[in-house]
mmCIF file of N, CA and C in Angstrom:
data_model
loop_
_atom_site.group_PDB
_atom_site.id
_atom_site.type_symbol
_atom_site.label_atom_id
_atom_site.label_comp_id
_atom_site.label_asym_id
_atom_site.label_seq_id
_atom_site.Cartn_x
_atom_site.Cartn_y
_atom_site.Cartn_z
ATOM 1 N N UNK A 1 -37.586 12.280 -12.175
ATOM 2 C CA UNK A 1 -37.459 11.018 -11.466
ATOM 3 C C UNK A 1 -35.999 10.788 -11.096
ATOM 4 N N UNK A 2 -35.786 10.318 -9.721
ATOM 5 C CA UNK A 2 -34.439 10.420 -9.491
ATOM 6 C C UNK A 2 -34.313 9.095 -9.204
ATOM 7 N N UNK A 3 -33.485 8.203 -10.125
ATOM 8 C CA UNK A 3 -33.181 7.187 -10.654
ATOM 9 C C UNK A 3 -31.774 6.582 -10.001
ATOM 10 N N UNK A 4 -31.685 5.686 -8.755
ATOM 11 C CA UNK A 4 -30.677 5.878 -7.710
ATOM 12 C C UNK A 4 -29.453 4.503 -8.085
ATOM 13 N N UNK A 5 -29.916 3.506 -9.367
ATOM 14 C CA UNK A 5 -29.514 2.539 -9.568
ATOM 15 C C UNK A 5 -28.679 2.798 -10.876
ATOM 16 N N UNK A 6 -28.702 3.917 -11.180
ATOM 17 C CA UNK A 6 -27.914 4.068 -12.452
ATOM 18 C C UNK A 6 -26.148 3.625 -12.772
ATOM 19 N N UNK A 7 -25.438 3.576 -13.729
ATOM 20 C CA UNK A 7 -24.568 2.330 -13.971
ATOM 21 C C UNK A 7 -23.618 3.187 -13.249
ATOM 22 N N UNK A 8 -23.347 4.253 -12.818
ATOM 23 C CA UNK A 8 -22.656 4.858 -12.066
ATOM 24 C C UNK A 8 -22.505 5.292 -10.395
ATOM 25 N N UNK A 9 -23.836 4.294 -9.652
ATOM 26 C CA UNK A 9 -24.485 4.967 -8.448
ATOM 27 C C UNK A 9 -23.488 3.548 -7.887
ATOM 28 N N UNK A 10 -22.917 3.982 -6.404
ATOM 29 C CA UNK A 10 -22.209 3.309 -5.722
ATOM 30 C C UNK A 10 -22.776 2.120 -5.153
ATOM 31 N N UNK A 11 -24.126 2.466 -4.998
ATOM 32 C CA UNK A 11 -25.000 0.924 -4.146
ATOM 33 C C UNK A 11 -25.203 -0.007 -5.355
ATOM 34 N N UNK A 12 -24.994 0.623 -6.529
ATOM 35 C CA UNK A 12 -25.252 -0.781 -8.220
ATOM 36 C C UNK A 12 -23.781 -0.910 -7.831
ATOM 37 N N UNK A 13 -22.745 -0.363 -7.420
ATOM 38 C CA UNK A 13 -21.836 -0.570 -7.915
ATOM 39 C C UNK A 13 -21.120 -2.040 -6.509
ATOM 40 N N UNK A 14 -21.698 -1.899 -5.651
ATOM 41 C CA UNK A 14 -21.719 -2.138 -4.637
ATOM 42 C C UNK A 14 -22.335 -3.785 -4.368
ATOM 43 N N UNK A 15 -23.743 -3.729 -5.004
ATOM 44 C CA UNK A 15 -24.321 -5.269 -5.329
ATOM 45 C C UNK A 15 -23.561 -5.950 -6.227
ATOM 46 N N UNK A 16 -23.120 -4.863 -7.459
ATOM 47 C CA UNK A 16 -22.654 -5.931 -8.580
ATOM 48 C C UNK A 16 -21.424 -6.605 -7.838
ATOM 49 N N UNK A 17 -20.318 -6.240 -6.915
ATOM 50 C CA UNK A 17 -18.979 -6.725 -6.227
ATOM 51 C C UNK A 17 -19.628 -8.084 -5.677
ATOM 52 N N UNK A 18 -20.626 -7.674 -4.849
ATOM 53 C CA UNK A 18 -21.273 -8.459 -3.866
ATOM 54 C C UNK A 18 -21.778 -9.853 -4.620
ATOM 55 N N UNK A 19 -22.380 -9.708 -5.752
ATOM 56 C CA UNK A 19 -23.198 -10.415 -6.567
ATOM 57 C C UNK A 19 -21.988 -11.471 -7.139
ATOM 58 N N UNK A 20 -20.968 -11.024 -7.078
ATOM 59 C CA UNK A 20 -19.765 -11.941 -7.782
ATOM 60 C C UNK A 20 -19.938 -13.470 -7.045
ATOM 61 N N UNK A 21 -19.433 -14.706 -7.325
ATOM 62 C CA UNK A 21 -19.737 -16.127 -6.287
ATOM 63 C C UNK A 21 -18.327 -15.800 -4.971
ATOM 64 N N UNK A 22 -17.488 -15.339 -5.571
ATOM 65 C CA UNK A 22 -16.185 -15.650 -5.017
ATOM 66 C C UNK A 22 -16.146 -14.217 -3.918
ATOM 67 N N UNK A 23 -16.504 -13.171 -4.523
ATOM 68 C CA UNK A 23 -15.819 -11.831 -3.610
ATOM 69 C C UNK A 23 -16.070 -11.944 -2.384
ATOM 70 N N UNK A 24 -17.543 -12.383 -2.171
ATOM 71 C CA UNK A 24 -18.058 -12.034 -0.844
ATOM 72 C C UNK A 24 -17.355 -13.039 -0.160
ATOM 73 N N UNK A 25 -17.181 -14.201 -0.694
ATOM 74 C CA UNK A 25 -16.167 -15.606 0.167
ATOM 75 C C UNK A 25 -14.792 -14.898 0.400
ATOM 76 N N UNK A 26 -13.738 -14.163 -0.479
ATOM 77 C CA UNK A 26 -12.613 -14.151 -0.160
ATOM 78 C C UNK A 26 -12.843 -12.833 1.006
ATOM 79 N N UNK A 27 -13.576 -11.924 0.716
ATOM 80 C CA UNK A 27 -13.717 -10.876 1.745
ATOM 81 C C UNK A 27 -13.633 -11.556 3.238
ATOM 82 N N UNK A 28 -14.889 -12.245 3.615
ATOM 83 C CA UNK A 28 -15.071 -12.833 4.627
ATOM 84 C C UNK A 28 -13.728 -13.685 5.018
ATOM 85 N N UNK A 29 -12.718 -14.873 4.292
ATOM 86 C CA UNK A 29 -11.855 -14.855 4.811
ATOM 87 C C UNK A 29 -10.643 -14.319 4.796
ATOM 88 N N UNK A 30 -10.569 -13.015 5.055
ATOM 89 C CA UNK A 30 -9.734 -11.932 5.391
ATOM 90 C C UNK A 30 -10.033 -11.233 6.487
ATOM 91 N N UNK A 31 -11.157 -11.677 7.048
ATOM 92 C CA UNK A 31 -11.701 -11.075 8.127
ATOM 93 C C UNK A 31 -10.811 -10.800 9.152
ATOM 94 N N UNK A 32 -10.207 -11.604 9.470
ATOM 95 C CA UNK A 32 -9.024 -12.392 11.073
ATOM 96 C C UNK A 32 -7.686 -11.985 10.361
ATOM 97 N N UNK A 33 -7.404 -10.988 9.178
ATOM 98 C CA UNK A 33 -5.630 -10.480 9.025
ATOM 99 C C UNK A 33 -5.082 -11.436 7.713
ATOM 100 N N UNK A 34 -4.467 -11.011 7.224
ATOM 101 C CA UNK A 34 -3.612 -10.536 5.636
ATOM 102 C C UNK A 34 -3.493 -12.398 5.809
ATOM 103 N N UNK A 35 -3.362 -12.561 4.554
ATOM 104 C CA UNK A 35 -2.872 -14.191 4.152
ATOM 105 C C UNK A 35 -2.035 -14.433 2.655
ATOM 106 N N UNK A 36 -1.698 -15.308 2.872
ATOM 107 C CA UNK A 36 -0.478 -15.386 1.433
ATOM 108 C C UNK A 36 -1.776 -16.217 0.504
ATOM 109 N N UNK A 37 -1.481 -16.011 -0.802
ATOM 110 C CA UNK A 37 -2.584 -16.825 -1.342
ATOM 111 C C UNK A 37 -2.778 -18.411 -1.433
ATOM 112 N N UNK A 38 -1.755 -18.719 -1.117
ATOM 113 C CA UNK A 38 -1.860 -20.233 -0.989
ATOM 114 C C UNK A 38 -2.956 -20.401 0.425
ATOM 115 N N UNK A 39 -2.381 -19.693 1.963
ATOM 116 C CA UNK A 39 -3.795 -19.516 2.706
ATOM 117 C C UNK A 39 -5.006 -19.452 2.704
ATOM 118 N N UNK A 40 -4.703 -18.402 1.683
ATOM 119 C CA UNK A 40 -6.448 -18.112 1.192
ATOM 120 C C UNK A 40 -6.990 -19.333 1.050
ATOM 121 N N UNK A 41 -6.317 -19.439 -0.564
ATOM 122 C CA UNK A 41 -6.744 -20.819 -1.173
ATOM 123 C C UNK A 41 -6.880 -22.005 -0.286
ATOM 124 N N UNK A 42 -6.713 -22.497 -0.005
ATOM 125 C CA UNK A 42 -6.870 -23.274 1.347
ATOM 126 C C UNK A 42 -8.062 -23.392 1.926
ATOM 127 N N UNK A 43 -7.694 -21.626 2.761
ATOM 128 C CA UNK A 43 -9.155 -21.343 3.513
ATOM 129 C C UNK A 43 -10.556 -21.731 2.582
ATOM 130 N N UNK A 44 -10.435 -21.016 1.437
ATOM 131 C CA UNK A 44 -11.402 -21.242 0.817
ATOM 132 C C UNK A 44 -12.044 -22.296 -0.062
ATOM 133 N N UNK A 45 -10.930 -23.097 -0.225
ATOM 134 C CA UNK A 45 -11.622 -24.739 -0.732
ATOM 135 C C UNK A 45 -12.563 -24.462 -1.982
ATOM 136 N N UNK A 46 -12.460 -25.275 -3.332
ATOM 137 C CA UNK A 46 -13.269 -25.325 -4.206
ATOM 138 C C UNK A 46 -12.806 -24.071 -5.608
ATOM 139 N N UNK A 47 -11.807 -23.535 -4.810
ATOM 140 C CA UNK A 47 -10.973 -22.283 -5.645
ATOM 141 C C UNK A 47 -10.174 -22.360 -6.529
ATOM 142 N N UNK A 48 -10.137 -22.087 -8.033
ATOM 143 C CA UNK A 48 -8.835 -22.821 -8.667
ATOM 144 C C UNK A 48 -7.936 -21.149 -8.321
ATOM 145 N N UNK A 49 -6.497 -21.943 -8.869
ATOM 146 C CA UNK A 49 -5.164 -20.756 -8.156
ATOM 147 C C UNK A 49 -6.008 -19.155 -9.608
ATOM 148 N N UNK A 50 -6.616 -19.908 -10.644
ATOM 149 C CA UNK A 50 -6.519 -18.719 -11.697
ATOM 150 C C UNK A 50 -7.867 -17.626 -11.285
ATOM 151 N N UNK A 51 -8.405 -18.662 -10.607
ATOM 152 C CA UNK A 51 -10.428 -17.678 -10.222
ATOM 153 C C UNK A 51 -9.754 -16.434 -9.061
ATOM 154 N N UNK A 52 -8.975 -17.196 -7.918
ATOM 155 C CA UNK A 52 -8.390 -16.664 -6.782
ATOM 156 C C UNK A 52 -7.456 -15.404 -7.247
ATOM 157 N N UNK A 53 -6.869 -15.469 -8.356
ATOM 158 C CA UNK A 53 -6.523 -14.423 -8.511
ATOM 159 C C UNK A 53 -6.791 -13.265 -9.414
ATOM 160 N N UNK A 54 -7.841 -13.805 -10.275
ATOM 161 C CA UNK A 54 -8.785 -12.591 -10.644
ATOM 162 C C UNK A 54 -9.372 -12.015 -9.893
ATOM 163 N N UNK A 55 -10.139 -12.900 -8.708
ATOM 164 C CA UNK A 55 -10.940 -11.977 -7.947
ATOM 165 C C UNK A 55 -10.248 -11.326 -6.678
ATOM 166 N N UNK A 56 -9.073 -11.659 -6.740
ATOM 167 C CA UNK A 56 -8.107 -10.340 -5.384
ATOM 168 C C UNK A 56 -7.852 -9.089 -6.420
ATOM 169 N N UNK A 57 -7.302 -9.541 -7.448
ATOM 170 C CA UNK A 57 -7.131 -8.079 -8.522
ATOM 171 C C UNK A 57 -8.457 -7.503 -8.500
ATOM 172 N N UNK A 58 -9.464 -8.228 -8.491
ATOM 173 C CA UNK A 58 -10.674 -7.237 -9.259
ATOM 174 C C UNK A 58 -11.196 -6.846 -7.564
ATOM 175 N N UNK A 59 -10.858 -7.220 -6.336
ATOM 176 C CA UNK A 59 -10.882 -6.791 -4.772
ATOM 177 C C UNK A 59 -10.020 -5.500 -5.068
ATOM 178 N N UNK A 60 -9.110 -5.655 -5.348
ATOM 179 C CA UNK A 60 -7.783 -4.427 -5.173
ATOM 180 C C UNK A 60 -8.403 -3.525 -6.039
ATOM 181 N N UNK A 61 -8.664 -3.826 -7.224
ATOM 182 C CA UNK A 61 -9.216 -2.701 -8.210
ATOM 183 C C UNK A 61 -10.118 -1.626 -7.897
ATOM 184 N N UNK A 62 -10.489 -2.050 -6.781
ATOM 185 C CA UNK A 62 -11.800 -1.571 -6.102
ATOM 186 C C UNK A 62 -12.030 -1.531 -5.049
ATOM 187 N N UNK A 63 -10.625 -1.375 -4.488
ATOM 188 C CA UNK A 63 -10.407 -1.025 -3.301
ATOM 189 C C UNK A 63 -10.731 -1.558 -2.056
ATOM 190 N N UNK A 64 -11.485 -2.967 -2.306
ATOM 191 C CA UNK A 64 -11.682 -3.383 -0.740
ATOM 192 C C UNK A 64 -10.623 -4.553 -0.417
ATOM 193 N N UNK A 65 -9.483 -4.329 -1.178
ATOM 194 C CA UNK A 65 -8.388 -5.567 -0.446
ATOM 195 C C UNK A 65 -6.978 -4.990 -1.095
ATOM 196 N N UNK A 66 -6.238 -5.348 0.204
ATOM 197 C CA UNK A 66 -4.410 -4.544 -0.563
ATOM 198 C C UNK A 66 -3.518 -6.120 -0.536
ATOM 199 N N UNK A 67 -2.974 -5.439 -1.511
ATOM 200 C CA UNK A 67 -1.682 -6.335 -2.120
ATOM 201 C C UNK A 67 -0.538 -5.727 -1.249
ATOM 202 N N UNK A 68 0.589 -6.873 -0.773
ATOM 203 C CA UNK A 68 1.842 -6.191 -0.098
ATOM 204 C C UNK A 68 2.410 -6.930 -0.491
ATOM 205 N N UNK A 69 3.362 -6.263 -0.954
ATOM 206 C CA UNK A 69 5.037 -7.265 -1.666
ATOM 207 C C UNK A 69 5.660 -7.458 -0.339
ATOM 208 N N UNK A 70 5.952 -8.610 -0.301
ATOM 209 C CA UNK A 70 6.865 -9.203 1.216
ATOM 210 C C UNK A 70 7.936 -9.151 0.701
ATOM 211 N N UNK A 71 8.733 -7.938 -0.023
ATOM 212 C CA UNK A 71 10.431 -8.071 0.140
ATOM 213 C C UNK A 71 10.903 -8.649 -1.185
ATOM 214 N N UNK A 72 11.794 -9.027 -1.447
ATOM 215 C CA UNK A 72 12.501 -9.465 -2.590
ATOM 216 C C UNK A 72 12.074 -10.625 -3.212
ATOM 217 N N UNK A 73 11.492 -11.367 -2.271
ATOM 218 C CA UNK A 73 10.885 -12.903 -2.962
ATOM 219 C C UNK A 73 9.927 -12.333 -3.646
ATOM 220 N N UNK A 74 8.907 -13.784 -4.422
ATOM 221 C CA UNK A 74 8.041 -13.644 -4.783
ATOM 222 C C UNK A 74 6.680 -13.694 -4.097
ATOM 223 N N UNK A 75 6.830 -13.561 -2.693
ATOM 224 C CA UNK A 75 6.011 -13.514 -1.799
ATOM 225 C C UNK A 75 4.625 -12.563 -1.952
ATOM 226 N N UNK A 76 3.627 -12.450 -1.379
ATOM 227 C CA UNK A 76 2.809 -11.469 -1.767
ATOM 228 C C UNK A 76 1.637 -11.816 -0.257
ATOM 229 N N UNK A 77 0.687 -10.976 0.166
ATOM 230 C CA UNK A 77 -0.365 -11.184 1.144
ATOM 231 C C UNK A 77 -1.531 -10.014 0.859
ATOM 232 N N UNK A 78 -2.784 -10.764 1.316
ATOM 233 C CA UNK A 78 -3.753 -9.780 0.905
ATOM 234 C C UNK A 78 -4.157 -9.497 2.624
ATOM 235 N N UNK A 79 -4.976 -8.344 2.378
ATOM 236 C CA UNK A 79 -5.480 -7.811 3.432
ATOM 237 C C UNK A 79 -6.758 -7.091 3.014
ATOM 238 N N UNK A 80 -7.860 -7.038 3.822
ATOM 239 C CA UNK A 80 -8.774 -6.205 3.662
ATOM 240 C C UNK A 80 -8.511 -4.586 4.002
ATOM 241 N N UNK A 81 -8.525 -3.619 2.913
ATOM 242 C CA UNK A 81 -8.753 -2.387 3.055
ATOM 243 C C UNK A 81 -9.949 -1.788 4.196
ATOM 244 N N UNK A 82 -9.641 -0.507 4.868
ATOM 245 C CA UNK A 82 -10.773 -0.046 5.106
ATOM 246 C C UNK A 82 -12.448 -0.353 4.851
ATOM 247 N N UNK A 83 -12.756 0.298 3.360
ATOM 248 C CA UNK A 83 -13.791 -0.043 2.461
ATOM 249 C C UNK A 83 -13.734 -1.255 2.812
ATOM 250 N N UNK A 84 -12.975 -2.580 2.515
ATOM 251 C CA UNK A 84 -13.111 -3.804 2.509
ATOM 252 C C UNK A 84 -13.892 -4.300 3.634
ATOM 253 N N UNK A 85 -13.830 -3.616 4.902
ATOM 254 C CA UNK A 85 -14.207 -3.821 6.105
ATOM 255 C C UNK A 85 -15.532 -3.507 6.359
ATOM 256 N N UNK A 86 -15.523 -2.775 5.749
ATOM 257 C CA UNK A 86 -17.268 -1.856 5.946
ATOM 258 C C UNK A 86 -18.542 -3.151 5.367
ATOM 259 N N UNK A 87 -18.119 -3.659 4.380
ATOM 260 C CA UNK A 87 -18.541 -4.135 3.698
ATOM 261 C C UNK A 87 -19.144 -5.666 4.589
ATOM 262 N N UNK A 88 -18.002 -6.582 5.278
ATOM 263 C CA UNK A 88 -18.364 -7.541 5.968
ATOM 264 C C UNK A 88 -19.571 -7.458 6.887
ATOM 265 N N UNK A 89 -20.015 -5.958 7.238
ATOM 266 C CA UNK A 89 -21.636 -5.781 7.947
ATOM 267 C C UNK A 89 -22.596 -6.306 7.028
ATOM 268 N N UNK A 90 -22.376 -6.356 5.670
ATOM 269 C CA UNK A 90 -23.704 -6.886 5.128
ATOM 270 C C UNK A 90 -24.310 -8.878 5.428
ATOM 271 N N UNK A 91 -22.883 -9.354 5.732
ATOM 272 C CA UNK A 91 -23.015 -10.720 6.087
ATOM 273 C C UNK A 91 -24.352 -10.913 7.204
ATOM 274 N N UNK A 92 -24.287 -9.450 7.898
ATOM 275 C CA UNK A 92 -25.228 -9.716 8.976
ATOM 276 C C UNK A 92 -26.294 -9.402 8.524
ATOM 277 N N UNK A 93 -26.998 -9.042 7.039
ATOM 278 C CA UNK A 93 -28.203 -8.970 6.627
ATOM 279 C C UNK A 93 -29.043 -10.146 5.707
ATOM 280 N N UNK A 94 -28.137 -11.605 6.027
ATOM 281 C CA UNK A 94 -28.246 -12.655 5.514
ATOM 282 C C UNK A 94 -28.314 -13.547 6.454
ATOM 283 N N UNK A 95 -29.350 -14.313 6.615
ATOM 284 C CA UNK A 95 -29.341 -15.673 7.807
ATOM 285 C C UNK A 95 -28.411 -16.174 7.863
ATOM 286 N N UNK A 96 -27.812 -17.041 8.541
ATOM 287 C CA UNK A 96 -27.171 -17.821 8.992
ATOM 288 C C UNK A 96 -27.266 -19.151 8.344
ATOM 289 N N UNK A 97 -26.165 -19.838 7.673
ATOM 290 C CA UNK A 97 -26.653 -20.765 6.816
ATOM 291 C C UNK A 97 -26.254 -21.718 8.218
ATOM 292 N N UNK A 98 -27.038 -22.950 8.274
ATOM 293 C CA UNK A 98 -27.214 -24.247 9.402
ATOM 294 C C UNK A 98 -27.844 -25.013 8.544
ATOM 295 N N UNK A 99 -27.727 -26.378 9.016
ATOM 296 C CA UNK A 99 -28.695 -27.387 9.027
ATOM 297 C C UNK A 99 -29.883 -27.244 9.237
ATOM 298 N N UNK A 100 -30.045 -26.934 10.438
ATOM 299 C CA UNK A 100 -31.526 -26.583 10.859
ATOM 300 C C UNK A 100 -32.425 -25.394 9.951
ATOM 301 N N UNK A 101 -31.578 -24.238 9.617
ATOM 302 C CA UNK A 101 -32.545 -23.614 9.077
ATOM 303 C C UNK A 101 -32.132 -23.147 7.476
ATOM 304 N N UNK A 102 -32.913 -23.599 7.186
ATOM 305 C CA UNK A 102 -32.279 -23.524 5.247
ATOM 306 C C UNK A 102 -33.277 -22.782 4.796
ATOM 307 N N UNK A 103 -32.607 -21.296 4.593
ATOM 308 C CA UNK A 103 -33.292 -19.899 4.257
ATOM 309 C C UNK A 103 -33.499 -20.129 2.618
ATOM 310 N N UNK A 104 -33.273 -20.691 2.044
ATOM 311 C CA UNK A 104 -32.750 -20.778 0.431
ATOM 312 C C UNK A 104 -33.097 -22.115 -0.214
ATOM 313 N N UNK A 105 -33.742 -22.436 -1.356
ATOM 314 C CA UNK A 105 -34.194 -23.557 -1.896
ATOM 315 C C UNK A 105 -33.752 -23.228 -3.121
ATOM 316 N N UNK A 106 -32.868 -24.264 -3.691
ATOM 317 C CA UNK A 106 -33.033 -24.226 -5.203
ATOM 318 C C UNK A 106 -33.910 -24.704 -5.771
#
């Protein structure tokens, strides 16, 4: 039996990123080019500064977002990696959240 979900197979490894509340949000806004994290944070509303930066380390760890030192300050900006990019196609295998149509009931 060839067993395709095992703790080592890239598509488990792949949902579990996905499955996080935050990854798939910070991915998506990185979409439009690199941001300082205060941007992010911003963009993303509802974020404390300590969640925001576990989940860019645990992005970077895993390759779908880069860290760039801006120079001597303490400056810093994220960007989506390659991989990071590939990844934003899955948004398109999820409705469209609207008013009008509410795919999801708690």
């Amino acid at each position: 039996m060839n067993d395709v979900f095992l703790a080592d197979c890239r598509a488990r490894l792949a949902f579990d990123l996905m499955a996080n509340t935050w990854n798939p949000v910070v991915l998506w806004a990185l979409r439009e080019g690199p941001l300082r994290p205060a941007e992010l944070r911003r963009r993303l509303g509802g974020i404390s500064t300590k969640v925001l930066t576990e989940t860019v380390r645990r992005l970077e760890f895993n390759g779908l977002v880069h860290r760039r030192d801006c120079g001597r300050t303490a400056k810093v900006e994220y960007s989506l990696t390659e991989l990071g990019t590939t990844l934003l196609a899955l948004k398109d295998a999820f409705p469209a959240c609207d008013e009008t149509k509410a795919p999801f009931t708690a």
